[in-house]
PDB file of C-alpha atoms in Angstrom:
ATOM      1  CA  UNK X   1     117.960  84.320 121.835  1.00  0.00           C
ATOM      2  CA  UNK X   2     119.427  87.240 123.888  1.00  0.00           C
ATOM      3  CA  UNK X   3     121.701  88.055 121.005  1.00  0.00           C
ATOM      4  CA  UNK X   4     118.787  88.237 118.520  1.00  0.00           C
ATOM      5  CA  UNK X   5     116.765  90.436 120.910  1.00  0.00           C
ATOM      6  CA  UNK X   6     119.769  92.795 121.373  1.00  0.00           C
ATOM      7  CA  UNK X   7     120.364  93.061 117.618  1.00  0.00           C
ATOM      8  CA  UNK X   8     116.663  93.528 116.886  1.00  0.00           C
ATOM      9  CA  UNK X   9     116.305  96.152 119.620  1.00  0.00           C
ATOM     10  CA  UNK X  10     119.166  98.173 118.060  1.00  0.00           C
ATOM     11  CA  UNK X  11     117.422  97.964 114.688  1.00  0.00           C
ATOM     12  CA  UNK X  12     114.169  99.105 116.320  1.00  0.00           C
ATOM     13  CA  UNK X  13     115.985 102.179 117.755  1.00  0.00           C
ATOM     14  CA  UNK X  14     117.577 102.924 114.389  1.00  0.00           C
ATOM     15  CA  UNK X  15     114.305 102.696 112.560  1.00  0.00           C
ATOM     16  CA  UNK X  16     112.659 104.995 115.030  1.00  0.00           C
ATOM     17  CA  UNK X  17     115.324 107.589 114.372  1.00  0.00           C
ATOM     18  CA  UNK X  18     114.861 107.241 110.629  1.00  0.00           C
ATOM     19  CA  UNK X  19     111.086 107.567 111.054  1.00  0.00           C
ATOM     20  CA  UNK X  20     111.705 110.931 112.787  1.00  0.00           C
ATOM     21  CA  UNK X  21     114.136 111.939 110.010  1.00  0.00           C
ATOM     22  CA  UNK X  22     111.633 111.110 107.274  1.00  0.00           C
ATOM     23  CA  UNK X  23     109.321 114.030 108.380  1.00  0.00           C
ATOM     24  CA  UNK X  24     111.742 116.890 107.456  1.00  0.00           C
ATOM     25  CA  UNK X  25     112.881 114.897 104.367  1.00  0.00           C
ATOM     26  CA  UNK X  26     109.253 114.310 103.318  1.00  0.00           C
ATOM     27  CA  UNK X  27     110.359 110.963 101.942  1.00  0.00           C
ATOM     28  CA  UNK X  28     109.488 107.598 103.526  1.00  0.00           C
ATOM     29  CA  UNK X  29     111.838 105.751 101.235  1.00  0.00           C
ATOM     30  CA  UNK X  30     114.649 106.275 103.794  1.00  0.00           C
ATOM     31  CA  UNK X  31     113.295 103.087 105.402  1.00  0.00           C
ATOM     32  CA  UNK X  32     114.834 101.047 102.508  1.00  0.00           C
ATOM     33  CA  UNK X  33     118.276 102.417 103.253  1.00  0.00           C
ATOM     34  CA  UNK X  34     117.742 101.797 106.951  1.00  0.00           C
ATOM     35  CA  UNK X  35     116.794  98.172 106.369  1.00  0.00           C
ATOM     36  CA  UNK X  36     119.997  97.555 104.409  1.00  0.00           C
ATOM     37  CA  UNK X  37     122.101  99.021 107.205  1.00  0.00           C
ATOM     38  CA  UNK X  38     120.256  97.126 109.913  1.00  0.00           C
ATOM     39  CA  UNK X  39     121.613  93.749 108.580  1.00  0.00           C
ATOM     40  CA  UNK X  40     125.298  94.673 109.140  1.00  0.00           C
ATOM     41  CA  UNK X  41     124.345  95.891 112.588  1.00  0.00           C
ATOM     42  CA  UNK X  42     122.981  92.490 113.396  1.00  0.00           C
ATOM     43  CA  UNK X  43     126.084  90.784 111.993  1.00  0.00           C
ATOM     44  CA  UNK X  44     128.319  93.026 114.113  1.00  0.00           C
ATOM     45  CA  UNK X  45     126.424  92.238 117.298  1.00  0.00           C
ATOM     46  CA  UNK X  46     126.717  88.444 116.620  1.00  0.00           C
ATOM     47  CA  UNK X  47     130.439  88.644 115.797  1.00  0.00           C
ATOM     48  CA  UNK X  48     131.125  90.709 118.886  1.00  0.00           C
ATOM     49  CA  UNK X  49     129.159  88.570 121.347  1.00  0.00           C
ATOM     50  CA  UNK X  50     128.477  85.273 119.589  1.00  0.00           C
ATOM     51  CA  UNK X  51     131.539  83.441 120.783  1.00  0.00           C
ATOM     52  CA  UNK X  52     132.183  81.677 117.486  1.00  0.00           C
ATOM     53  CA  UNK X  53     135.458  81.372 115.529  1.00  0.00           C
ATOM     54  CA  UNK X  54     136.356  85.026 114.974  1.00  0.00           C
ATOM     55  CA  UNK X  55     137.630  84.698 111.396  1.00  0.00           C
ATOM     56  CA  UNK X  56     134.308  83.163 110.251  1.00  0.00           C
ATOM     57  CA  UNK X  57     132.232  85.774 112.061  1.00  0.00           C
ATOM     58  CA  UNK X  58     134.202  88.846 110.962  1.00  0.00           C
ATOM     59  CA  UNK X  59     134.424  87.745 107.337  1.00  0.00           C
ATOM     60  CA  UNK X  60     130.625  87.666 107.422  1.00  0.00           C
ATOM     61  CA  UNK X  61     130.587  91.157 108.956  1.00  0.00           C
ATOM     62  CA  UNK X  62     132.794  92.339 106.163  1.00  0.00           C
ATOM     63  CA  UNK X  63     130.514  90.839 103.440  1.00  0.00           C
ATOM     64  CA  UNK X  64     127.394  92.150 105.107  1.00  0.00           C
ATOM     65  CA  UNK X  65     128.804  95.610 105.634  1.00  0.00           C
ATOM     66  CA  UNK X  66     130.035  95.867 102.044  1.00  0.00           C
ATOM     67  CA  UNK X  67     126.578  94.827 100.855  1.00  0.00           C
ATOM     68  CA  UNK X  68     124.726  97.103 103.205  1.00  0.00           C
ATOM     69  CA  UNK X  69     126.786 100.221 102.592  1.00  0.00           C
ATOM     70  CA  UNK X  70     126.615  99.907  98.858  1.00  0.00           C
ATOM     71  CA  UNK X  71     122.882  99.231  98.777  1.00  0.00           C
ATOM     72  CA  UNK X  72     122.059 101.763 101.433  1.00  0.00           C
ATOM     73  CA  UNK X  73     124.145 104.428  99.758  1.00  0.00           C
ATOM     74  CA  UNK X  74     122.619 103.738  96.369  1.00  0.00           C
ATOM     75  CA  UNK X  75     119.101 103.965  97.781  1.00  0.00           C
ATOM     76  CA  UNK X  76     119.795 107.190  99.640  1.00  0.00           C
ATOM     77  CA  UNK X  77     121.316 109.026  96.639  1.00  0.00           C
ATOM     78  CA  UNK X  78     118.931 107.677  94.029  1.00  0.00           C
ATOM     79  CA  UNK X  79     115.641 107.620  95.895  1.00  0.00           C
ATOM     80  CA  UNK X  80     115.876 109.906  98.963  1.00  0.00           C
ATOM     81  CA  UNK X  81     118.246 112.873  98.935  1.00  0.00           C
ATOM     82  CA  UNK X  82     116.988 115.424  96.400  1.00  0.00           C
ATOM     83  CA  UNK X  83     114.238 113.137  95.032  1.00  0.00           C
ATOM     84  CA  UNK X  84     110.412 113.183  95.394  1.00  0.00           C
ATOM     85  CA  UNK X  85     108.924 110.359  97.350  1.00  0.00           C
ATOM     86  CA  UNK X  86     108.704 107.106  95.463  1.00  0.00           C
ATOM     87  CA  UNK X  87     105.384 106.173  93.910  1.00  0.00           C
ATOM     88  CA  UNK X  88     104.768 103.122  96.152  1.00  0.00           C
ATOM     89  CA  UNK X  89     105.089 105.264  99.291  1.00  0.00           C
ATOM     90  CA  UNK X  90     102.793 107.883  97.832  1.00  0.00           C
ATOM     91  CA  UNK X  91     100.315 105.077  97.119  1.00  0.00           C
ATOM     92  CA  UNK X  92     100.572 103.909 100.736  1.00  0.00           C
ATOM     93  CA  UNK X  93      99.733 107.409 101.974  1.00  0.00           C
ATOM     94  CA  UNK X  94      96.659 107.470  99.729  1.00  0.00           C
ATOM     95  CA  UNK X  95      95.629 103.984 100.816  1.00  0.00           C
ATOM     96  CA  UNK X  96      96.009 104.551 104.547  1.00  0.00           C
ATOM     97  CA  UNK X  97      94.384 108.057 104.578  1.00  0.00           C
ATOM     98  CA  UNK X  98      94.121 108.384 108.404  1.00  0.00           C
ATOM     99  CA  UNK X  99      96.838 108.115 111.085  1.00  0.00           C
ATOM    100  CA  UNK X 100      99.451 107.958 108.345  1.00  0.00           C
ATOM    101  CA  UNK X 101     102.466 108.860 110.539  1.00  0.00           C
ATOM    102  CA  UNK X 102     101.621 106.188 113.100  1.00  0.00           C
ATOM    103  CA  UNK X 103     101.125 103.556 110.328  1.00  0.00           C
ATOM    104  CA  UNK X 104     104.486 104.552 108.811  1.00  0.00           C
ATOM    105  CA  UNK X 105     106.054 104.053 112.299  1.00  0.00           C
ATOM    106  CA  UNK X 106     104.625 100.567 112.425  1.00  0.00           C
ATOM    107  CA  UNK X 107     105.855  99.958 108.835  1.00  0.00           C
ATOM    108  CA  UNK X 108     109.384 101.026 109.786  1.00  0.00           C
ATOM    109  CA  UNK X 109     109.424  98.884 112.893  1.00  0.00           C
ATOM    110  CA  UNK X 110     108.252  95.812 110.969  1.00  0.00           C
ATOM    111  CA  UNK X 111     111.387  96.301 108.876  1.00  0.00           C
ATOM    112  CA  UNK X 112     113.442  96.263 112.074  1.00  0.00           C
ATOM    113  CA  UNK X 113     111.818  93.033 113.198  1.00  0.00           C
ATOM    114  CA  UNK X 114     112.585  91.533 109.779  1.00  0.00           C
ATOM    115  CA  UNK X 115     116.235  92.447 110.213  1.00  0.00           C
ATOM    116  CA  UNK X 116     116.233  90.255 113.395  1.00  0.00           C
ATOM    117  CA  UNK X 117     114.375  87.363 111.647  1.00  0.00           C
ATOM    118  CA  UNK X 118     116.481  87.396 108.438  1.00  0.00           C
ATOM    119  CA  UNK X 119     119.807  87.665 110.351  1.00  0.00           C
ATOM    120  CA  UNK X 120     119.480  83.966 111.282  1.00  0.00           C
ATOM    121  CA  UNK X 121     122.340  82.830 108.996  1.00  0.00           C
ATOM    122  CA  UNK X 122     124.597  85.427 110.604  1.00  0.00           C
ATOM    123  CA  UNK X 123     123.729  84.132 114.073  1.00  0.00           C
ATOM    124  CA  UNK X 124     124.350  80.516 113.164  1.00  0.00           C
ATOM    125  CA  UNK X 125     127.698  81.197 111.534  1.00  0.00           C
ATOM    126  CA  UNK X 126     128.883  83.657 114.237  1.00  0.00           C
ATOM    127  CA  UNK X 127     128.172  81.266 117.160  1.00  0.00           C
ATOM    128  CA  UNK X 128     129.971  78.279 115.524  1.00  0.00           C
ATOM    129  CA  UNK X 129     133.146  77.740 117.578  1.00  0.00           C
ATOM    130  CA  UNK X 130     134.827  75.230 115.153  1.00  0.00           C
ATOM    131  CA  UNK X 131     137.982  76.789 113.661  1.00  0.00           C
ATOM    132  CA  UNK X 132     138.722  76.752 109.920  1.00  0.00           C
ATOM    133  CA  UNK X 133     136.754  77.424 106.785  1.00  0.00           C
ATOM    134  CA  UNK X 134     134.879  74.558 105.158  1.00  0.00           C
ATOM    135  CA  UNK X 135     133.687  74.172 101.552  1.00  0.00           C
ATOM    136  CA  UNK X 136     130.364  75.682 102.638  1.00  0.00           C
ATOM    137  CA  UNK X 137     131.936  78.976 103.729  1.00  0.00           C
ATOM    138  CA  UNK X 138     133.980  79.141 100.525  1.00  0.00           C
ATOM    139  CA  UNK X 139     130.988  78.339  98.364  1.00  0.00           C
ATOM    140  CA  UNK X 140     128.773  80.764 100.229  1.00  0.00           C
ATOM    141  CA  UNK X 141     131.347  83.574  99.900  1.00  0.00           C
ATOM    142  CA  UNK X 142     131.679  82.847  96.168  1.00  0.00           C
ATOM    143  CA  UNK X 143     127.898  82.969  95.687  1.00  0.00           C
ATOM    144  CA  UNK X 144     127.790  86.226  97.741  1.00  0.00           C
ATOM    145  CA  UNK X 145     130.458  87.689  95.469  1.00  0.00           C
ATOM    146  CA  UNK X 146     128.528  86.783  92.265  1.00  0.00           C
ATOM    147  CA  UNK X 147     125.315  88.238  93.740  1.00  0.00           C
ATOM    148  CA  UNK X 148     127.007  91.431  95.000  1.00  0.00           C
ATOM    149  CA  UNK X 149     128.712  92.172  91.675  1.00  0.00           C
ATOM    150  CA  UNK X 150     125.573  91.354  89.673  1.00  0.00           C
ATOM    151  CA  UNK X 151     123.315  93.516  91.836  1.00  0.00           C
ATOM    152  CA  UNK X 152     125.870  96.400  91.796  1.00  0.00           C
ATOM    153  CA  UNK X 153     126.073  96.175  87.973  1.00  0.00           C
ATOM    154  CA  UNK X 154     122.300  96.066  87.582  1.00  0.00           C
ATOM    155  CA  UNK X 155     121.830  99.106  89.851  1.00  0.00           C
ATOM    156  CA  UNK X 156     124.603 101.052  88.021  1.00  0.00           C
ATOM    157  CA  UNK X 157     123.107 100.273  84.633  1.00  0.00           C
ATOM    158  CA  UNK X 158     119.630 101.398  85.765  1.00  0.00           C
ATOM    159  CA  UNK X 159     120.979 104.549  87.352  1.00  0.00           C
ATOM    160  CA  UNK X 160     122.973 105.424  84.218  1.00  0.00           C
ATOM    161  CA  UNK X 161     119.875 104.826  82.059  1.00  0.00           C
ATOM    162  CA  UNK X 162     117.629 107.038  84.229  1.00  0.00           C
ATOM    163  CA  UNK X 163     120.300 109.792  84.356  1.00  0.00           C
ATOM    164  CA  UNK X 164     119.767 110.477  80.662  1.00  0.00           C
ATOM    165  CA  UNK X 165     116.739 112.841  80.332  1.00  0.00           C
ATOM    166  CA  UNK X 166     116.004 111.383  76.878  1.00  0.00           C
ATOM    167  CA  UNK X 167     115.076 108.111  78.636  1.00  0.00           C
ATOM    168  CA  UNK X 168     112.316 109.569  80.770  1.00  0.00           C
ATOM    169  CA  UNK X 169     109.208 107.346  80.707  1.00  0.00           C
ATOM    170  CA  UNK X 170     111.121 104.694  78.843  1.00  0.00           C
ATOM    171  CA  UNK X 171     111.845 101.096  80.013  1.00  0.00           C
ATOM    172  CA  UNK X 172     115.443 100.220  80.713  1.00  0.00           C
ATOM    173  CA  UNK X 173     116.583  97.354  78.500  1.00  0.00           C
ATOM    174  CA  UNK X 174     120.294  98.007  78.918  1.00  0.00           C
ATOM    175  CA  UNK X 175     122.760  95.232  79.910  1.00  0.00           C
ATOM    176  CA  UNK X 176     121.382  92.850  82.487  1.00  0.00           C
ATOM    177  CA  UNK X 177     117.936  94.525  82.122  1.00  0.00           C
ATOM    178  CA  UNK X 178     117.706  93.025  78.599  1.00  0.00           C
ATOM    179  CA  UNK X 179     117.662  89.520  80.159  1.00  0.00           C
ATOM    180  CA  UNK X 180     115.549  90.102  83.222  1.00  0.00           C
ATOM    181  CA  UNK X 181     112.954  92.696  84.245  1.00  0.00           C
ATOM    182  CA  UNK X 182     114.431  92.638  87.767  1.00  0.00           C
ATOM    183  CA  UNK X 183     118.141  91.532  87.678  1.00  0.00           C
ATOM    184  CA  UNK X 184     118.770  93.487  90.845  1.00  0.00           C
ATOM    185  CA  UNK X 185     116.298  91.375  92.742  1.00  0.00           C
ATOM    186  CA  UNK X 186     117.659  88.128  91.155  1.00  0.00           C
ATOM    187  CA  UNK X 187     121.151  88.895  92.312  1.00  0.00           C
ATOM    188  CA  UNK X 188     119.900  90.031  95.712  1.00  0.00           C
ATOM    189  CA  UNK X 189     118.490  86.564  96.059  1.00  0.00           C
ATOM    190  CA  UNK X 190     121.840  85.058  95.150  1.00  0.00           C
ATOM    191  CA  UNK X 191     123.433  87.165  97.932  1.00  0.00           C
ATOM    192  CA  UNK X 192     120.988  85.649 100.442  1.00  0.00           C
ATOM    193  CA  UNK X 193     121.533  82.158  99.095  1.00  0.00           C
ATOM    194  CA  UNK X 194     125.285  82.752  99.617  1.00  0.00           C
ATOM    195  CA  UNK X 195     124.759  83.703 103.259  1.00  0.00           C
ATOM    196  CA  UNK X 196     122.543  80.592 103.764  1.00  0.00           C
ATOM    197  CA  UNK X 197     125.240  78.315 102.338  1.00  0.00           C
ATOM    198  CA  UNK X 198     127.859  80.004 104.350  1.00  0.00           C
ATOM    199  CA  UNK X 199     126.017  78.960 107.552  1.00  0.00           C
ATOM    200  CA  UNK X 200     125.557  75.325 106.482  1.00  0.00           C
ATOM    201  CA  UNK X 201     128.799  74.121 108.237  1.00  0.00           C
ATOM    202  CA  UNK X 202     127.475  75.466 111.561  1.00  0.00           C
ATOM    203  CA  UNK X 203     125.232  73.504 113.971  1.00  0.00           C
ATOM    204  CA  UNK X 204     121.619  73.545 112.607  1.00  0.00           C
ATOM    205  CA  UNK X 205     123.044  75.611 109.759  1.00  0.00           C
ATOM    206  CA  UNK X 206     120.427  74.417 107.288  1.00  0.00           C
ATOM    207  CA  UNK X 207     118.028  76.830 108.980  1.00  0.00           C
ATOM    208  CA  UNK X 208     120.059  79.664 107.494  1.00  0.00           C
ATOM    209  CA  UNK X 209     118.638  78.910 104.129  1.00  0.00           C
ATOM    210  CA  UNK X 210     115.199  79.813 105.438  1.00  0.00           C
ATOM    211  CA  UNK X 211     116.207  83.500 105.389  1.00  0.00           C
ATOM    212  CA  UNK X 212     116.900  83.243 101.664  1.00  0.00           C
ATOM    213  CA  UNK X 213     113.451  81.869 100.863  1.00  0.00           C
ATOM    214  CA  UNK X 214     111.743  84.391 103.153  1.00  0.00           C
ATOM    215  CA  UNK X 215     113.611  87.062 101.162  1.00  0.00           C
ATOM    216  CA  UNK X 216     112.493  85.318  97.889  1.00  0.00           C
ATOM    217  CA  UNK X 217     108.858  85.618  99.042  1.00  0.00           C
ATOM    218  CA  UNK X 218     109.281  89.308  99.835  1.00  0.00           C
ATOM    219  CA  UNK X 219     111.049  90.032  96.502  1.00  0.00           C
ATOM    220  CA  UNK X 220     108.363  88.224  94.483  1.00  0.00           C
ATOM    221  CA  UNK X 221     105.183  89.034  96.324  1.00  0.00           C
ATOM    222  CA  UNK X 222     105.502  91.859  98.861  1.00  0.00           C
ATOM    223  CA  UNK X 223     107.989  94.694  98.520  1.00  0.00           C
ATOM    224  CA  UNK X 224     109.816  93.705  95.278  1.00  0.00           C
ATOM    225  CA  UNK X 225     108.447  92.724  91.840  1.00  0.00           C
ATOM    226  CA  UNK X 226     104.671  93.123  92.455  1.00  0.00           C
ATOM    227  CA  UNK X 227     104.623  96.831  93.531  1.00  0.00           C
ATOM    228  CA  UNK X 228     107.521  97.734  91.290  1.00  0.00           C
ATOM    229  CA  UNK X 229     105.722  96.386  88.202  1.00  0.00           C
ATOM    230  CA  UNK X 230     102.403  97.992  89.222  1.00  0.00           C
ATOM    231  CA  UNK X 231     104.155 101.405  89.420  1.00  0.00           C
ATOM    232  CA  UNK X 232     106.017 100.761  86.091  1.00  0.00           C
ATOM    233  CA  UNK X 233     102.753 100.008  84.266  1.00  0.00           C
ATOM    234  CA  UNK X 234     101.381 103.386  85.551  1.00  0.00           C
ATOM    235  CA  UNK X 235     104.320 105.390  84.341  1.00  0.00           C
ATOM    236  CA  UNK X 236     105.449 103.514  81.249  1.00  0.00           C
ATOM    237  CA  UNK X 237     102.236 101.950  79.928  1.00  0.00           C
ATOM    238  CA  UNK X 238     102.406 100.013  76.687  1.00  0.00           C
ATOM    239  CA  UNK X 239     106.182 100.107  76.608  1.00  0.00           C
ATOM    240  CA  UNK X 240     106.361  98.220  79.855  1.00  0.00           C
ATOM    241  CA  UNK X 241     103.676  95.712  78.752  1.00  0.00           C
ATOM    242  CA  UNK X 242     105.848  94.887  75.669  1.00  0.00           C
ATOM    243  CA  UNK X 243     108.776  94.505  77.992  1.00  0.00           C
ATOM    244  CA  UNK X 244     106.801  92.093  80.202  1.00  0.00           C
ATOM    245  CA  UNK X 245     105.890  90.031  77.124  1.00  0.00           C
ATOM    246  CA  UNK X 246     109.484  89.731  75.913  1.00  0.00           C
ATOM    247  CA  UNK X 247     111.550  89.464  79.111  1.00  0.00           C
ATOM    248  CA  UNK X 248     111.658  87.127  82.044  1.00  0.00           C
ATOM    249  CA  UNK X 249     110.575  88.651  85.298  1.00  0.00           C
ATOM    250  CA  UNK X 250     113.275  87.190  87.543  1.00  0.00           C
ATOM    251  CA  UNK X 251     115.780  84.647  86.249  1.00  0.00           C
ATOM    252  CA  UNK X 252     117.916  86.174  83.495  1.00  0.00           C
ATOM    253  CA  UNK X 253     117.393  84.628  80.070  1.00  0.00           C
ATOM    254  CA  UNK X 254     117.434  85.669  76.433  1.00  0.00           C
ATOM    255  CA  UNK X 255     114.479  87.804  75.442  1.00  0.00           C
ATOM    256  CA  UNK X 256     111.508  86.157  73.746  1.00  0.00           C
ATOM    257  CA  UNK X 257     110.542  87.105  70.254  1.00  0.00           C
ATOM    258  CA  UNK X 258     106.949  88.050  70.836  1.00  0.00           C
ATOM    259  CA  UNK X 259     105.986  88.279  67.205  1.00  0.00           C
ATOM    260  CA  UNK X 260     107.345  84.805  66.433  1.00  0.00           C
ATOM    261  CA  UNK X 261     105.697  83.412  69.516  1.00  0.00           C
ATOM    262  CA  UNK X 262     102.332  84.843  68.408  1.00  0.00           C
ATOM    263  CA  UNK X 263     102.820  83.460  64.891  1.00  0.00           C
ATOM    264  CA  UNK X 264     103.638  79.942  66.268  1.00  0.00           C
ATOM    265  CA  UNK X 265     100.604  80.068  68.489  1.00  0.00           C
ATOM    266  CA  UNK X 266      98.384  81.049  65.499  1.00  0.00           C
ATOM    267  CA  UNK X 267      99.820  78.213  63.367  1.00  0.00           C
ATOM    268  CA  UNK X 268      99.246  75.607  66.069  1.00  0.00           C
ATOM    269  CA  UNK X 269      95.637  76.752  66.418  1.00  0.00           C
ATOM    270  CA  UNK X 270      94.984  76.255  62.678  1.00  0.00           C
TER     271      UNK X 270
END
């Protein structure tokens, strides 16, 4: 418990600093980059003080750091530095109206607390003293690799699409985005499943999977798909509605033929 409190306290301090920085930047989206860097911070604390088998703990630090630096860097350079504040944060300012800075401070610190809660698989794996990698660590690392590569590819495809001025106000259907409306979120979930599986060989390791399903809830209902789609409907309108009708929201699959589906429905009604 002391380890979790220490890691969470460091995340709280980091988020407070980012909250201060967001004022001159005029962009609250820096919290997203901070969250992705808070997770490696937790993993580092657990590896340093957890007392588990070092190879298991430090491999997890390496995976978490690689994930956090890539995601954090991507978010900083595509949503923060040199960019206007993202629509969902503008919407929060309009919704809150009064005491906005204080409410954003609370918002930032909730992200810090989430870092502590979601770092459970790191804690479990990093306090496991048993030497040697098991099939769970190998499988978890393999799932993490698939998720990391898939998420990186999805982010690169979206960035490349948005970099073309001709695509302004258009919906990205390039590459992985042709098979899922949110492939980045799908592969992010695979990353978290990988960390949960990685912890399964540790005492009470099954609790590590809880973090993956908490993340799934947030991706689907809170900070992921729901607000992202609401903003996309505002900016892309009918084009995004057609995209919703033809493409799975989460799990990648082949696009639906909307016209054929409507015709089949009409025939069955006759």
